[in-house]
C-alpha positions as MATLAB code, in Angstrom:
seq = 'EAAAQGLIAGINAALKIRGEGPFILKRSEAYIGVLIDDLVTKGTEEPYRMFTSRAEHRLVLRVDNVEERIMPHACRLGLADQGELDLVEERRQLLERDLARLKKVIVHPEKVNGILEAMGENLLTDAQPLFKILKRPRISYQEIAHLDPQPVDDPDLRFKLDVRIKYDGYIEREERLIKRLETMEKEMIPEDFDYGLAKNISNEAREKLFKVRPRSLGQASRISGITPADILNLTLAIRRWKS';
ca = [
     -10.778   -9.972   12.591;
     -10.174  -12.586   15.304;
      -8.655  -15.047   12.829;
      -6.271  -12.370   11.536;
      -5.060  -11.602   15.050;
      -4.670  -15.316   15.774;
      -2.610  -15.829   12.622;
      -0.181  -13.022   13.462;
      -0.015  -14.105   17.121;
       0.836  -17.665   16.073;
       3.525  -16.522   13.647;
       5.136  -14.283   16.255;
       4.965  -16.979   18.928;
       6.928  -19.295   16.625;
       9.426  -16.543   15.787;
       9.975  -15.782   19.476;
      10.689  -19.445   20.230;
      13.223  -19.428   17.393;
      14.833  -16.288   18.812;
      13.880  -14.149   15.816;
      12.430  -10.646   15.685;
       8.678   -9.960   15.458;
       6.693  -10.074   12.225;
       4.812   -6.795   11.754;
       2.768   -5.981    8.668;
       2.743   -2.290    7.758;
      -0.465   -0.340    7.250;
       0.587    0.047    3.613;
       1.078   -3.723    3.174;
      -2.145   -5.348    4.355;
      -5.500   -4.767    6.022;
      -4.262   -7.036    8.825;
      -1.555   -4.442    9.426;
      -4.199   -1.715    9.650;
      -6.348   -3.792   12.005;
      -3.572   -4.608   14.473;
      -2.072   -1.121   14.379;
      -5.507    0.382   15.107;
      -6.130   -1.967   18.037;
      -2.686   -1.386   19.545;
      -2.369    2.322   18.805;
      -5.913    3.665   18.996;
      -7.676    1.046   21.095;
     -11.399    0.344   20.967;
     -14.257    0.188   23.437;
     -16.514   -1.894   21.206;
     -16.080   -4.804   18.762;
     -13.667   -3.786   16.001;
     -14.706   -4.229   12.388;
     -12.198   -3.988    9.544;
     -13.754   -1.588    7.050;
     -11.729   -0.556    4.007;
     -12.349    3.069    4.995;
     -10.056    2.559    8.008;
      -7.052    2.122    5.678;
      -5.568    5.416    4.511;
      -3.522    3.530    1.884;
      -6.377    1.378    0.559;
      -5.533    2.372   -3.012;
      -2.448    0.140   -2.805;
      -4.199   -2.621   -0.826;
      -5.849   -4.128   -3.885;
      -6.841   -7.676   -4.770;
      -4.755   -7.526   -7.959;
      -1.454   -6.906   -6.123;
      -1.927   -9.048   -3.006;
       0.671  -11.605   -4.128;
       3.316   -8.924   -4.691;
       2.623   -7.483   -1.231;
       2.407  -10.675    0.817;
       4.355  -13.429   -0.968;
       7.832  -12.143    0.074;
       6.726  -12.350    3.723;
       5.186  -15.798    3.192;
       8.423  -17.055    1.649;
      10.565  -15.637    4.468;
       8.315  -17.270    7.079;
       8.352  -20.643    5.345;
       4.690  -20.501    4.296;
       5.619  -20.475    0.591;
       8.655  -21.708   -1.318;
      11.135  -19.793   -3.464;
       9.574  -21.153   -6.647;
       6.250  -19.491   -5.815;
       7.999  -16.209   -5.051;
       9.953  -16.389   -8.322;
       6.699  -16.932  -10.240;
       5.118  -13.865   -8.602;
       8.183  -11.772   -9.444;
       8.157  -13.049  -13.030;
       4.500  -12.033  -13.433;
       5.196   -8.638  -11.858;
       7.998   -7.973  -14.331;
       5.769   -9.081  -17.207;
       3.083   -6.629  -16.060;
       5.600   -3.773  -15.860;
       6.903   -4.585  -19.351;
       3.379   -4.586  -20.789;
       2.568   -1.275  -19.099;
       5.694    0.301  -20.591;
       4.992   -1.260  -23.991;
       1.397    0.016  -24.179;
       2.688    3.575  -23.779;
       4.506    3.125  -27.107;
       1.678    1.474  -29.073;
       0.108    4.283  -31.126;
      -3.513    3.935  -32.256;
      -5.013    6.073  -35.029;
      -8.588    7.450  -34.801;
      -9.999    5.345  -37.649;
      -8.942    2.170  -35.815;
     -10.701    2.902  -32.525;
     -13.367    5.588  -32.989;
     -16.051    3.018  -33.824;
     -15.480    1.319  -30.466;
     -15.357    4.631  -28.596;
     -18.627    5.771  -30.169;
     -20.348    2.502  -29.250;
     -19.124    2.863  -25.643;
     -20.325    6.471  -25.363;
     -16.798    7.899  -25.232;
     -15.451   11.000  -26.970;
     -13.856   10.264  -30.328;
     -10.162   10.703  -31.064;
      -9.069   13.565  -33.284;
      -5.449   12.425  -33.478;
      -3.374    9.330  -32.767;
      -2.861    8.390  -29.112;
      -0.983    5.690  -27.174;
      -3.069    2.649  -26.303;
      -2.160    3.306  -22.657;
      -3.929    6.687  -22.735;
      -7.031    5.264  -24.409;
      -7.273    2.604  -21.692;
      -7.433    5.330  -19.044;
     -11.006    6.004  -20.144;
     -13.446    4.581  -17.559;
     -15.639    2.621  -20.009;
     -12.797    1.121  -22.030;
     -11.181   -2.112  -20.855;
      -8.282   -3.971  -22.411;
     -10.646   -6.691  -23.613;
     -12.521   -4.234  -25.875;
      -9.398   -3.112  -27.716;
      -7.017   -6.060  -27.313;
      -7.096   -6.559  -31.098;
      -5.334   -3.181  -31.482;
      -2.352   -4.438  -29.466;
       0.400   -5.905  -31.711;
       1.329   -8.252  -28.844;
      -2.078   -9.005  -27.287;
      -2.227  -10.224  -23.689;
      -4.259  -13.437  -23.403;
      -4.014  -14.072  -19.654;
      -7.320  -12.835  -18.052;
      -5.572  -12.137  -14.737;
      -2.907  -10.024  -16.419;
      -5.566   -8.183  -18.427;
      -7.377   -7.303  -15.194;
      -4.146   -6.039  -13.633;
      -3.437   -3.913  -16.699;
      -6.876   -2.314  -16.484;
      -6.496   -1.495  -12.787;
      -2.956   -0.146  -13.035;
      -3.731    2.010  -16.068;
      -7.061    3.382  -14.800;
      -5.586    4.439  -11.444;
      -2.035    5.096  -12.643;
      -1.659    8.682  -11.391;
      -3.418    8.019   -8.086;
      -1.308    4.930   -7.364;
       1.943    6.785   -8.077;
       0.911    9.631   -5.772;
      -0.033    7.182   -3.005;
       3.291    5.353   -3.299;
       5.198    8.649   -2.995;
       3.198    9.479    0.141;
       3.951    6.058    1.649;
       7.686    6.566    1.085;
       7.562    9.919    2.887;
       5.648    8.440    5.825;
       8.062    5.515    6.097;
      10.717    8.006    7.197;
       8.775    8.494   10.438;
       8.222    4.747   10.774;
      12.000    4.256   10.716;
      12.465    6.752   13.573;
      12.367    4.192   16.384;
      11.582    5.179   19.974;
      13.892    3.463   22.518;
      11.975    0.909   24.595;
      13.249    2.430   27.842;
      12.550    6.046   26.879;
      10.903    8.055   29.684;
       8.068   10.145   28.212;
       8.241   12.320   31.297;
      11.346   13.882   29.708;
       9.197   15.374   26.942;
       8.307   18.519   28.876;
       6.394   20.436   26.218;
       3.704   17.890   25.372;
       0.283   17.857   27.001;
      -0.453   15.655   30.003;
      -3.084   13.811   27.950;
      -0.554   13.064   25.208;
       2.064   11.913   27.731;
      -0.445    9.606   29.414;
      -1.376    8.011   26.090;
       2.268    7.574   25.113;
       2.993    5.818   28.420;
      -0.028    3.561   27.864;
       0.623    2.611   24.218;
       4.448    2.838   24.244;
       4.698    3.210   20.437;
       7.643    1.608   18.637;
       8.193    4.547   16.275;
       7.342    8.196   15.736;
       5.050    7.079   12.927;
       3.007    4.930   15.300;
       3.013    7.699   17.917;
       1.564   10.136   15.365;
      -1.451    7.834   14.864;
      -2.466    7.777   18.526;
      -5.755    9.641   19.004;
      -5.160   13.014   20.626;
      -1.474   13.248   19.678;
      -0.878   16.465   17.727;
       1.906   17.351   15.246;
       3.309   19.681   17.929;
       3.469   16.736   20.361;
       5.392   14.693   17.773;
       7.851   17.537   17.206;
       8.481   17.944   20.939;
       8.749   14.175   21.371;
      11.315   14.026   18.556;
      13.426   16.728   20.195;
      13.189   15.009   23.592;
      14.327   11.669   22.134;
      17.290   13.311   20.397;
      18.332   15.030   23.629;
      17.966   11.730   25.499;
      20.118    9.885   22.938;
      22.847   12.523   23.077;
];
């Protein structure tokens, strides 16, 4: 936890010297983003520990997609070169192509039922896409790679295929939720906004807003004790102030 804060502090110190804007990782991009947002927004009265349960978007904070999440930032900050970023993008596109391809590979029962029976899975009664068969919890790509006309040999890519296929519906739902929440994150609160102008929020909420001074409505909504009604009234107050 301390090393993560030191890393981000060092990066932002360098950016400030160069006259550039701050580097802020989103809660949906990295556990470091969750850690720092929690400390700044919620505070803590005891040593903070970064548990995965603290991240509401942990389904997209996976070990198999860390390069896709972080490498663009690393390249922009000069911690990685364009060649490394291009390689990550190339592998991402290859993964997406394989995912789309496996939805079109049809497997007949007689080809796979022996494997399914041995793994304790229900047998097929009709032909199904390989993608759908791989959704079964006990079946990994390795077990049925021989049924793929264009088998994937890379162990890392095989692992990514298994993860993406097994959690396909959940990941898509989480990504839709993140996009909706990002709307609030883009609603920036002016640095010089006077929270005393928000007349219809509680005194406790106003005190916390003055203390934290959130950068956006999204961050404000995560402050302990701030209710949806407070956010609505704060939004209206900011719009009146801007006009």
